Each structure stands twice: as structure tokens, then as C-alpha cells.
Short mmCIF file of N, CA, C and O in Angstrom, two decimals:
data_model
loop_
_atom_site.label_atom_id
_atom_site.label_comp_id
_atom_site.label_asym_id
_atom_site.label_seq_id
_atom_site.Cartn_x
_atom_site.Cartn_y
_atom_site.Cartn_z
N UNK Y 1 -25.49 -17.38 50.18
CA UNK Y 1 -25.91 -17.79 48.86
C UNK Y 1 -26.17 -19.30 48.81
O UNK Y 1 -27.12 -19.76 48.21
N UNK Y 2 -25.29 -20.07 49.45
CA UNK Y 2 -25.41 -21.53 49.47
C UNK Y 2 -26.73 -21.93 50.12
O UNK Y 2 -27.43 -22.81 49.61
N UNK Y 3 -27.09 -21.29 51.23
CA UNK Y 3 -28.34 -21.60 51.93
C UNK Y 3 -29.53 -21.29 51.04
O UNK Y 3 -30.47 -22.09 50.95
N UNK Y 4 -29.51 -20.17 50.34
CA UNK Y 4 -30.59 -19.79 49.43
C UNK Y 4 -30.76 -20.82 48.32
O UNK Y 4 -31.87 -21.20 47.96
N UNK Y 5 -29.64 -21.31 47.80
CA UNK Y 5 -29.69 -22.32 46.74
C UNK Y 5 -30.29 -23.63 47.26
O UNK Y 5 -31.08 -24.27 46.56
N UNK Y 6 -29.94 -24.01 48.48
CA UNK Y 6 -30.55 -25.19 49.09
C UNK Y 6 -32.07 -25.03 49.20
O UNK Y 6 -32.83 -25.94 48.89
N UNK Y 7 -32.50 -23.86 49.64
CA UNK Y 7 -33.94 -23.58 49.79
C UNK Y 7 -34.63 -23.64 48.43
O UNK Y 7 -35.71 -24.23 48.28
N UNK Y 8 -34.01 -23.06 47.41
CA UNK Y 8 -34.59 -23.05 46.07
C UNK Y 8 -34.71 -24.46 45.51
O UNK Y 8 -35.77 -24.86 45.02
N UNK Y 9 -33.64 -25.23 45.60
CA UNK Y 9 -33.66 -26.61 45.11
C UNK Y 9 -34.68 -27.44 45.88
O UNK Y 9 -35.45 -28.20 45.29
N UNK Y 10 -34.74 -27.27 47.18
CA UNK Y 10 -35.69 -28.01 48.01
C UNK Y 10 -37.13 -27.65 47.66
O UNK Y 10 -38.01 -28.51 47.65
N UNK Y 11 -37.36 -26.39 47.37
CA UNK Y 11 -38.71 -25.95 47.00
C UNK Y 11 -39.16 -26.59 45.70
O UNK Y 11 -40.29 -27.09 45.60
N UNK Y 12 -38.29 -26.59 44.70
CA UNK Y 12 -38.64 -27.24 43.44
C UNK Y 12 -38.84 -28.74 43.62
O UNK Y 12 -39.74 -29.34 43.03
N UNK Y 13 -38.03 -29.34 44.45
CA UNK Y 13 -38.18 -30.76 44.73
C UNK Y 13 -39.53 -31.03 45.37
O UNK Y 13 -40.22 -32.00 45.04
N UNK Y 14 -39.95 -30.17 46.29
CA UNK Y 14 -41.26 -30.30 46.92
C UNK Y 14 -42.40 -30.15 45.93
O UNK Y 14 -43.42 -30.85 46.02
N UNK Y 15 -42.25 -29.25 44.98
CA UNK Y 15 -43.28 -29.06 43.94
C UNK Y 15 -43.42 -30.34 43.12
O UNK Y 15 -44.53 -30.84 42.91
N UNK Y 16 -42.30 -30.90 42.68
CA UNK Y 16 -42.34 -32.15 41.91
C UNK Y 16 -42.94 -33.28 42.74
O UNK Y 16 -43.74 -34.07 42.24
N UNK Y 17 -42.54 -33.37 44.00
CA UNK Y 17 -43.06 -34.44 44.87
C UNK Y 17 -44.56 -34.28 45.07
O UNK Y 17 -45.31 -35.26 45.03
N UNK Y 18 -45.02 -33.06 45.27
CA UNK Y 18 -46.44 -32.81 45.47
C UNK Y 18 -47.28 -33.15 44.26
O UNK Y 18 -48.46 -33.49 44.38
N UNK Y 19 -46.68 -33.07 43.08
CA UNK Y 19 -47.40 -33.42 41.85
C UNK Y 19 -47.26 -34.90 41.52
O UNK Y 19 -47.75 -35.36 40.51
N UNK Y 20 -46.57 -35.65 42.39
CA UNK Y 20 -46.43 -37.08 42.20
C UNK Y 20 -45.39 -37.48 41.18
O UNK Y 20 -45.36 -38.61 40.71
N UNK Y 21 -44.51 -36.53 40.80
CA UNK Y 21 -43.51 -36.83 39.77
C UNK Y 21 -42.16 -37.20 40.36
O UNK Y 21 -41.23 -37.52 39.63
N UNK Y 22 -42.02 -37.16 41.65
CA UNK Y 22 -40.76 -37.53 42.27
C UNK Y 22 -39.82 -36.37 42.41
O UNK Y 22 -39.23 -35.92 41.44
N UNK Y 23 -39.70 -35.87 43.61
CA UNK Y 23 -38.81 -34.74 43.87
C UNK Y 23 -37.35 -35.07 43.66
O UNK Y 23 -36.53 -34.20 43.36
N UNK Y 24 -37.01 -36.36 43.78
CA UNK Y 24 -35.62 -36.78 43.58
C UNK Y 24 -35.13 -36.58 42.17
O UNK Y 24 -33.94 -36.40 41.94
N UNK Y 25 -36.06 -36.58 41.21
CA UNK Y 25 -35.70 -36.34 39.82
C UNK Y 25 -35.03 -34.99 39.69
O UNK Y 25 -34.15 -34.78 38.86
N UNK Y 26 -35.43 -34.07 40.52
CA UNK Y 26 -34.89 -32.72 40.54
C UNK Y 26 -33.76 -32.60 41.56
O UNK Y 26 -32.71 -32.04 41.30
N UNK Y 27 -34.01 -33.15 42.76
CA UNK Y 27 -33.10 -32.98 43.89
C UNK Y 27 -31.73 -33.64 43.66
O UNK Y 27 -30.70 -33.02 43.88
N UNK Y 28 -31.73 -34.87 43.21
CA UNK Y 28 -30.47 -35.63 43.09
C UNK Y 28 -29.47 -34.96 42.14
O UNK Y 28 -28.33 -34.70 42.53
N UNK Y 29 -29.86 -34.65 40.89
CA UNK Y 29 -28.86 -34.04 40.01
C UNK Y 29 -28.41 -32.65 40.46
O UNK Y 29 -27.24 -32.29 40.32
N UNK Y 30 -29.33 -31.87 41.03
CA UNK Y 30 -28.94 -30.51 41.42
C UNK Y 30 -28.03 -30.49 42.65
O UNK Y 30 -27.12 -29.66 42.72
N UNK Y 31 -28.26 -31.37 43.60
CA UNK Y 31 -27.34 -31.44 44.74
C UNK Y 31 -25.95 -31.84 44.27
O UNK Y 31 -24.94 -31.32 44.75
N UNK Y 32 -25.91 -32.75 43.31
CA UNK Y 32 -24.64 -33.21 42.78
C UNK Y 32 -23.95 -32.11 41.97
O UNK Y 32 -22.76 -31.85 42.14
N UNK Y 33 -24.72 -31.45 41.09
CA UNK Y 33 -24.14 -30.43 40.22
C UNK Y 33 -23.70 -29.18 40.96
O UNK Y 33 -22.59 -28.68 40.77
N UNK Y 34 -24.59 -28.63 41.79
CA UNK Y 34 -24.30 -27.34 42.43
C UNK Y 34 -23.46 -27.44 43.69
O UNK Y 34 -22.78 -26.50 44.06
N UNK Y 35 -23.52 -28.59 44.36
CA UNK Y 35 -22.81 -28.69 45.64
C UNK Y 35 -21.71 -29.74 45.62
O UNK Y 35 -21.01 -29.91 46.61
N UNK Y 36 -21.58 -30.47 44.51
CA UNK Y 36 -20.52 -31.46 44.40
C UNK Y 36 -20.69 -32.62 45.36
O UNK Y 36 -19.72 -33.28 45.72
N UNK Y 37 -21.92 -32.88 45.78
CA UNK Y 37 -22.18 -33.97 46.71
C UNK Y 37 -22.16 -35.29 45.94
O UNK Y 37 -22.69 -35.38 44.84
N UNK Y 38 -21.55 -36.30 46.52
CA UNK Y 38 -21.45 -37.61 45.87
C UNK Y 38 -22.84 -38.17 45.60
O UNK Y 38 -23.77 -38.00 46.39
N UNK Y 39 -22.98 -38.85 44.46
CA UNK Y 39 -24.27 -39.36 44.01
C UNK Y 39 -24.98 -40.20 45.07
O UNK Y 39 -26.17 -40.03 45.31
N UNK Y 40 -24.29 -41.11 45.72
CA UNK Y 40 -24.92 -41.99 46.71
C UNK Y 40 -25.44 -41.19 47.90
O UNK Y 40 -26.49 -41.50 48.46
N UNK Y 41 -24.75 -40.11 48.26
CA UNK Y 41 -25.21 -39.24 49.35
C UNK Y 41 -26.45 -38.48 48.91
O UNK Y 41 -27.41 -38.32 49.68
N UNK Y 42 -26.47 -38.02 47.65
CA UNK Y 42 -27.66 -37.34 47.11
C UNK Y 42 -28.85 -38.28 47.14
O UNK Y 42 -29.96 -37.89 47.51
N UNK Y 43 -28.63 -39.53 46.74
CA UNK Y 43 -29.72 -40.50 46.72
C UNK Y 43 -30.22 -40.78 48.14
O UNK Y 43 -31.43 -40.87 48.37
N UNK Y 44 -29.30 -40.90 49.08
CA UNK Y 44 -29.69 -41.15 50.47
C UNK Y 44 -30.46 -39.97 51.04
O UNK Y 44 -31.46 -40.16 51.75
N UNK Y 45 -30.01 -38.77 50.73
CA UNK Y 45 -30.71 -37.56 51.18
C UNK Y 45 -32.11 -37.53 50.59
O UNK Y 45 -33.09 -37.22 51.28
N UNK Y 46 -32.22 -37.90 49.33
CA UNK Y 46 -33.51 -37.94 48.67
C UNK Y 46 -34.46 -38.93 49.34
O UNK Y 46 -35.65 -38.66 49.50
N UNK Y 47 -33.94 -40.09 49.74
CA UNK Y 47 -34.78 -41.09 50.39
C UNK Y 47 -35.36 -40.54 51.69
O UNK Y 47 -36.56 -40.70 51.98
N UNK Y 48 -34.54 -39.86 52.47
CA UNK Y 48 -35.03 -39.27 53.73
C UNK Y 48 -36.10 -38.23 53.44
O UNK Y 48 -37.16 -38.22 54.08
N UNK Y 49 -35.84 -37.37 52.47
CA UNK Y 49 -36.83 -36.35 52.10
C UNK Y 49 -38.11 -37.00 51.57
O UNK Y 49 -39.21 -36.58 51.89
N UNK Y 50 -37.93 -38.05 50.78
CA UNK Y 50 -39.06 -38.74 50.18
C UNK Y 50 -40.01 -39.30 51.24
O UNK Y 50 -41.22 -39.21 51.09
N UNK Y 51 -39.46 -39.88 52.28
CA UNK Y 51 -40.31 -40.48 53.32
C UNK Y 51 -41.23 -39.42 53.91
O UNK Y 51 -42.44 -39.63 54.05
N UNK Y 52 -40.67 -38.27 54.23
CA UNK Y 52 -41.48 -37.18 54.81
C UNK Y 52 -42.50 -36.67 53.79
O UNK Y 52 -43.70 -36.56 54.09
N UNK Y 53 -42.03 -36.34 52.59
CA UNK Y 53 -42.93 -35.78 51.57
C UNK Y 53 -44.01 -36.78 51.15
O UNK Y 53 -45.18 -36.42 50.99
N UNK Y 54 -43.62 -38.03 50.98
CA UNK Y 54 -44.58 -39.05 50.54
C UNK Y 54 -45.66 -39.27 51.60
O UNK Y 54 -46.83 -39.46 51.27
N UNK Y 55 -45.28 -39.23 52.86
CA UNK Y 55 -46.26 -39.40 53.93
C UNK Y 55 -47.30 -38.28 53.90
O UNK Y 55 -48.50 -38.54 53.98
N UNK Y 56 -46.83 -37.06 53.75
CA UNK Y 56 -47.75 -35.91 53.69
C UNK Y 56 -48.65 -36.01 52.46
O UNK Y 56 -49.88 -35.85 52.56
N UNK Y 57 -48.06 -36.28 51.31
CA UNK Y 57 -48.84 -36.41 50.07
C UNK Y 57 -49.83 -37.57 50.16
O UNK Y 57 -50.97 -37.45 49.70
N UNK Y 58 -49.41 -38.66 50.75
CA UNK Y 58 -50.27 -39.83 50.91
C UNK Y 58 -51.53 -39.49 51.70
O UNK Y 58 -52.65 -39.84 51.31
N UNK Y 59 -51.35 -38.77 52.79
CA UNK Y 59 -52.49 -38.36 53.61
C UNK Y 59 -53.43 -37.45 52.82
O UNK Y 59 -54.65 -37.63 52.83
N UNK Y 60 -52.87 -36.51 52.09
CA UNK Y 60 -53.69 -35.59 51.29
C UNK Y 60 -54.45 -36.35 50.21
O UNK Y 60 -55.65 -36.13 50.00
N UNK Y 61 -53.76 -37.28 49.53
CA UNK Y 61 -54.42 -38.05 48.47
C UNK Y 61 -55.49 -38.98 49.02
O UNK Y 61 -56.53 -39.18 48.40
N UNK Y 62 -55.26 -39.55 50.20
CA UNK Y 62 -56.30 -40.40 50.82
C UNK Y 62 -57.53 -39.56 51.16
O UNK Y 62 -58.66 -39.98 50.89
N UNK Y 63 -57.32 -38.39 51.74
CA UNK Y 63 -58.45 -37.51 52.09
C UNK Y 63 -59.27 -37.14 50.87
O UNK Y 63 -60.47 -36.95 50.95
N UNK Y 64 -58.61 -37.03 49.72
CA UNK Y 64 -59.30 -36.66 48.49
C UNK Y 64 -59.72 -37.88 47.66
O UNK Y 64 -60.13 -37.73 46.51
N UNK Y 65 -59.58 -39.06 48.25
CA UNK Y 65 -59.99 -40.32 47.61
C UNK Y 65 -59.36 -40.49 46.22
O UNK Y 65 -60.03 -40.84 45.26
N UNK Y 66 -58.06 -40.26 46.15
CA UNK Y 66 -57.35 -40.33 44.87
C UNK Y 66 -56.43 -41.53 44.77
O UNK Y 66 -55.60 -41.59 43.86
N UNK Y 67 -56.56 -42.49 45.67
CA UNK Y 67 -55.68 -43.66 45.64
C UNK Y 67 -56.49 -44.90 45.31
O UNK Y 67 -57.50 -45.19 45.94
N UNK Y 68 -56.04 -45.61 44.29
CA UNK Y 68 -56.63 -46.89 43.92
C UNK Y 68 -55.84 -47.97 44.66
O UNK Y 68 -54.73 -48.33 44.24
N UNK Y 69 -56.39 -48.46 45.76
CA UNK Y 69 -55.65 -49.38 46.61
C UNK Y 69 -55.37 -50.73 45.94
O UNK Y 69 -54.39 -51.39 46.27
N UNK Y 70 -56.20 -51.15 44.99
CA UNK Y 70 -55.92 -52.40 44.27
C UNK Y 70 -54.62 -52.24 43.48
O UNK Y 70 -53.75 -53.10 43.53
N UNK Y 71 -54.48 -51.15 42.78
CA UNK Y 71 -53.24 -50.88 42.03
C UNK Y 71 -52.08 -50.66 42.98
O UNK Y 71 -50.95 -51.10 42.71
N UNK Y 72 -52.35 -50.00 44.08
CA UNK Y 72 -51.30 -49.70 45.07
C UNK Y 72 -50.59 -50.97 45.52
O UNK Y 72 -49.37 -51.05 45.50
N UNK Y 73 -51.35 -51.98 45.90
CA UNK Y 73 -50.74 -53.22 46.39
C UNK Y 73 -50.03 -53.98 45.27
O UNK Y 73 -48.99 -54.60 45.50
N UNK Y 74 -50.56 -53.92 44.07
CA UNK Y 74 -49.90 -54.59 42.93
C UNK Y 74 -48.56 -53.93 42.60
O UNK Y 74 -47.63 -54.58 42.13
N UNK Y 75 -48.45 -52.66 42.86
CA UNK Y 75 -47.21 -51.92 42.58
C UNK Y 75 -46.28 -51.95 43.79
O UNK Y 75 -45.06 -52.08 43.64
N UNK Y 76 -46.82 -51.86 44.99
CA UNK Y 76 -46.00 -51.74 46.20
C UNK Y 76 -45.14 -52.98 46.47
O UNK Y 76 -43.97 -52.85 46.84
N UNK Y 77 -45.70 -54.15 46.29
CA UNK Y 77 -44.95 -55.36 46.63
C UNK Y 77 -43.73 -55.55 45.72
O UNK Y 77 -42.61 -55.67 46.22
N UNK Y 78 -43.91 -55.57 44.40
CA UNK Y 78 -42.70 -55.76 43.57
C UNK Y 78 -41.73 -54.59 43.66
O UNK Y 78 -40.51 -54.79 43.65
N UNK Y 79 -42.23 -53.36 43.76
CA UNK Y 79 -41.31 -52.22 43.81
C UNK Y 79 -40.51 -52.22 45.11
O UNK Y 79 -39.34 -51.82 45.12
N UNK Y 80 -41.10 -52.69 46.19
CA UNK Y 80 -40.36 -52.79 47.45
C UNK Y 80 -39.24 -53.81 47.34
O UNK Y 80 -38.12 -53.56 47.77
N UNK Y 81 -39.55 -54.94 46.74
CA UNK Y 81 -38.53 -55.99 46.57
C UNK Y 81 -37.39 -55.49 45.70
O UNK Y 81 -36.21 -55.67 46.03
N UNK Y 82 -37.71 -54.84 44.60
CA UNK Y 82 -36.68 -54.34 43.70
C UNK Y 82 -35.88 -53.21 44.37
O UNK Y 82 -34.66 -53.10 44.18
N UNK Y 83 -36.54 -52.38 45.17
CA UNK Y 83 -35.85 -51.29 45.85
C UNK Y 83 -34.77 -51.81 46.80
O UNK Y 83 -33.71 -51.19 46.95
N UNK Y 84 -35.03 -52.94 47.42
CA UNK Y 84 -34.03 -53.53 48.31
C UNK Y 84 -32.77 -53.88 47.52
O UNK Y 84 -31.65 -53.51 47.89
N UNK Y 85 -32.96 -54.56 46.40
CA UNK Y 85 -31.81 -54.93 45.56
C UNK Y 85 -31.13 -53.71 44.96
O UNK Y 85 -29.90 -53.64 44.89
N UNK Y 86 -31.91 -52.72 44.54
CA UNK Y 86 -31.34 -51.51 43.94
C UNK Y 86 -30.52 -50.73 44.95
O UNK Y 86 -29.46 -50.19 44.60
N UNK Y 87 -30.97 -50.65 46.20
CA UNK Y 87 -30.20 -49.92 47.20
C UNK Y 87 -28.88 -50.64 47.51
O UNK Y 87 -27.84 -50.00 47.69
N UNK Y 88 -28.91 -51.96 47.55
CA UNK Y 88 -27.68 -52.72 47.75
C UNK Y 88 -26.73 -52.53 46.57
O UNK Y 88 -25.52 -52.40 46.74
N UNK Y 89 -27.28 -52.51 45.35
CA UNK Y 89 -26.50 -52.25 44.14
C UNK Y 89 -25.86 -50.86 44.20
O UNK Y 89 -24.67 -50.69 43.90
N UNK Y 90 -26.65 -49.86 44.61
CA UNK Y 90 -26.15 -48.48 44.67
C UNK Y 90 -25.00 -48.33 45.67
O UNK Y 90 -24.05 -47.60 45.43
N UNK Y 91 -25.09 -49.05 46.77
CA UNK Y 91 -24.03 -48.98 47.77
C UNK Y 91 -22.70 -49.54 47.26
O UNK Y 91 -21.65 -49.11 47.69
N UNK Y 92 -22.77 -50.48 46.34
CA UNK Y 92 -21.55 -51.13 45.85
C UNK Y 92 -21.09 -50.58 44.50
O UNK Y 92 -20.11 -51.05 43.95
N UNK Y 93 -21.79 -49.55 43.99
CA UNK Y 93 -21.50 -49.04 42.67
C UNK Y 93 -20.77 -47.70 42.74
O UNK Y 93 -21.06 -46.87 43.59
N UNK Y 94 -19.86 -47.51 41.82
CA UNK Y 94 -19.12 -46.25 41.70
C UNK Y 94 -20.08 -45.09 41.47
O UNK Y 94 -21.03 -45.20 40.70
N UNK Y 95 -19.81 -43.96 42.11
CA UNK Y 95 -20.67 -42.78 42.00
C UNK Y 95 -20.80 -42.30 40.57
O UNK Y 95 -21.88 -41.86 40.15
N UNK Y 96 -19.73 -42.37 39.80
CA UNK Y 96 -19.79 -41.93 38.39
C UNK Y 96 -20.75 -42.79 37.59
O UNK Y 96 -21.50 -42.29 36.76
N UNK Y 97 -20.73 -44.09 37.82
CA UNK Y 97 -21.64 -44.99 37.12
C UNK Y 97 -23.09 -44.69 37.52
O UNK Y 97 -23.99 -44.68 36.68
N UNK Y 98 -23.32 -44.41 38.81
CA UNK Y 98 -24.67 -44.05 39.25
C UNK Y 98 -25.16 -42.79 38.55
O UNK Y 98 -26.32 -42.70 38.15
N UNK Y 99 -24.28 -41.82 38.38
CA UNK Y 99 -24.65 -40.59 37.68
C UNK Y 99 -25.01 -40.88 36.23
O UNK Y 99 -25.99 -40.35 35.71
N UNK Y 100 -24.24 -41.72 35.58
CA UNK Y 100 -24.52 -42.07 34.18
C UNK Y 100 -25.85 -42.81 34.08
O UNK Y 100 -26.67 -42.51 33.20
N UNK Y 101 -26.09 -43.76 34.97
CA UNK Y 101 -27.35 -44.51 34.95
C UNK Y 101 -28.55 -43.59 35.21
O UNK Y 101 -29.57 -43.68 34.52
N UNK Y 102 -28.41 -42.71 36.18
CA UNK Y 102 -29.50 -41.79 36.50
C UNK Y 102 -29.76 -40.83 35.34
O UNK Y 102 -30.92 -40.62 34.95
N UNK Y 103 -28.71 -40.28 34.78
CA UNK Y 103 -28.86 -39.36 33.64
C UNK Y 103 -29.49 -40.07 32.45
O UNK Y 103 -30.38 -39.51 31.78
N UNK Y 104 -29.08 -41.29 32.20
CA UNK Y 104 -29.66 -42.07 31.10
C UNK Y 104 -31.15 -42.29 31.31
O UNK Y 104 -31.95 -42.16 30.38
N UNK Y 105 -31.51 -42.61 32.53
CA UNK Y 105 -32.92 -42.81 32.87
C UNK Y 105 -33.72 -41.53 32.63
O UNK Y 105 -34.78 -41.56 31.99
N UNK Y 106 -33.22 -40.40 33.09
CA UNK Y 106 -33.93 -39.12 32.93
C UNK Y 106 -34.06 -38.78 31.45
O UNK Y 106 -35.12 -38.32 31.00
N UNK Y 107 -33.01 -39.00 30.68
CA UNK Y 107 -33.07 -38.73 29.23
C UNK Y 107 -34.11 -39.62 28.56
O UNK Y 107 -34.91 -39.14 27.74
N UNK Y 108 -34.13 -40.90 28.90
CA UNK Y 108 -35.12 -41.81 28.31
C UNK Y 108 -36.55 -41.42 28.66
O UNK Y 108 -37.44 -41.45 27.81
N UNK Y 109 -36.76 -41.02 29.90
CA UNK Y 109 -38.10 -40.57 30.30
C UNK Y 109 -38.48 -39.31 29.52
O UNK Y 109 -39.61 -39.18 29.04
N UNK Y 110 -37.54 -38.39 29.37
CA UNK Y 110 -37.80 -37.17 28.61
C UNK Y 110 -38.15 -37.46 27.16
O UNK Y 110 -39.10 -36.89 26.61
N UNK Y 111 -37.42 -38.36 26.54
CA UNK Y 111 -37.71 -38.75 25.15
C UNK Y 111 -39.08 -39.39 25.06
O UNK Y 111 -39.86 -39.08 24.15
N UNK Y 112 -39.39 -40.28 26.00
CA UNK Y 112 -40.69 -40.95 26.00
C UNK Y 112 -41.83 -39.93 26.06
O UNK Y 112 -42.77 -39.99 25.27
N UNK Y 113 -41.74 -38.98 27.00
CA UNK Y 113 -42.81 -37.99 27.13
C UNK Y 113 -42.86 -37.05 25.94
O UNK Y 113 -43.93 -36.61 25.53
N UNK Y 114 -41.72 -36.73 25.36
CA UNK Y 114 -41.69 -35.88 24.17
C UNK Y 114 -42.43 -36.55 23.02
O UNK Y 114 -43.29 -35.95 22.38
N UNK Y 115 -42.08 -37.82 22.77
CA UNK Y 115 -42.73 -38.57 21.69
C UNK Y 115 -44.22 -38.75 21.97
O UNK Y 115 -45.06 -38.56 21.08
N UNK Y 116 -44.55 -39.10 23.20
CA UNK Y 116 -45.96 -39.30 23.58
C UNK Y 116 -46.77 -38.02 23.37
O UNK Y 116 -47.89 -38.06 22.86
N UNK Y 117 -46.21 -36.89 23.74
CA UNK Y 117 -46.91 -35.61 23.58
C UNK Y 117 -47.11 -35.28 22.11
O UNK Y 117 -48.19 -34.83 21.71
N UNK Y 118 -46.11 -35.52 21.28
CA UNK Y 118 -46.25 -35.27 19.84
C UNK Y 118 -47.34 -36.16 19.25
O UNK Y 118 -48.18 -35.70 18.47
N UNK Y 119 -47.36 -37.43 19.63
CA UNK Y 119 -48.39 -38.34 19.14
C UNK Y 119 -49.77 -37.87 19.56
O UNK Y 119 -50.71 -37.86 18.75
N UNK Y 120 -49.93 -37.47 20.80
CA UNK Y 120 -51.22 -36.98 21.29
C UNK Y 120 -51.64 -35.70 20.58
O UNK Y 120 -52.83 -35.52 20.28
N UNK Y 121 -50.69 -34.83 20.31
CA UNK Y 121 -51.01 -33.59 19.60
C UNK Y 121 -51.47 -33.88 18.17
O UNK Y 121 -52.39 -33.24 17.67
N UNK Y 122 -50.84 -34.84 17.52
CA UNK Y 122 -51.22 -35.20 16.16
C UNK Y 122 -52.60 -35.85 16.13
O UNK Y 122 -53.37 -35.65 15.18
N UNK Y 123 -52.94 -36.61 17.16
CA UNK Y 123 -54.25 -37.26 17.23
C UNK Y 123 -55.37 -36.23 17.40
O UNK Y 123 -56.48 -36.44 16.93
N UNK Y 124 -55.07 -35.13 18.09
CA UNK Y 124 -56.08 -34.05 18.29
C UNK Y 124 -56.38 -33.33 17.01
O UNK Y 124 -57.45 -32.78 16.84
N UNK Y 125 -55.42 -33.26 16.12
CA UNK Y 125 -55.61 -32.51 14.85
C UNK Y 125 -56.25 -33.33 13.83
O UNK Y 125 -56.67 -34.12 13.41
#
């Protein structure tokens, strides 16, 4: 049963990653909730998975000419710098605090998209 659950969670994570929404959004909380894995280990596992998935998606998106390289470089440089500091922060932070921060982020993103969708729906009418 445990193996099946890993496969199911991984499959959903791959779907999210393939759509460019970040498989870790799905993978991190579910590994923590269903398997009791410490938050920092979930995040590290996600990074390893991300490298593989992102490389495959990157190749597919390049072949389909879906990457704006001007925007890519404007985003890649600052996000890389911040990622270095964030990973060092995560290593020194309590797992419970990481869970709270991650959950807060997911809730805020959900609220943002909920409000944005309602506004767009009202504009169509």
C-alpha cells in the first residue's frame, strides 16, 4: 500500500510539474502528511525530483518554442540568488516553522487565484 501511495503522489506531482505549476506544491505536503517525513527532507527530495522534471520539461518547451529567454534571464538571476539564501535558511529552521511557512504560502496563493478568478468571471458578464 505504501508503494502505491508513493506512485500516486509522484504521478500527481509529475502532472503539476508538467503543467509548470510546481510538483513540489503537491509533493512536499503529501510526503509530510502521509509518510511523516520531516519537512526539510521533503523539500530536499522535491529539489532532486525538480531537477529531473524541470530538465525534461525545459527540453519539451524549447522544442515547442514556448520560452521567452529575455524573461528567463531576468527571472533566473535573482531567483537563483534568493534560492541560495532560502536553502541556507531552511537548513537552520525548525521543521514545524517550515511547515507553517509553506502552508501559509499555499493558502495565500489559493486566495489570490480564487479572487482573481472571481474578478475575471465578473468581467466576462
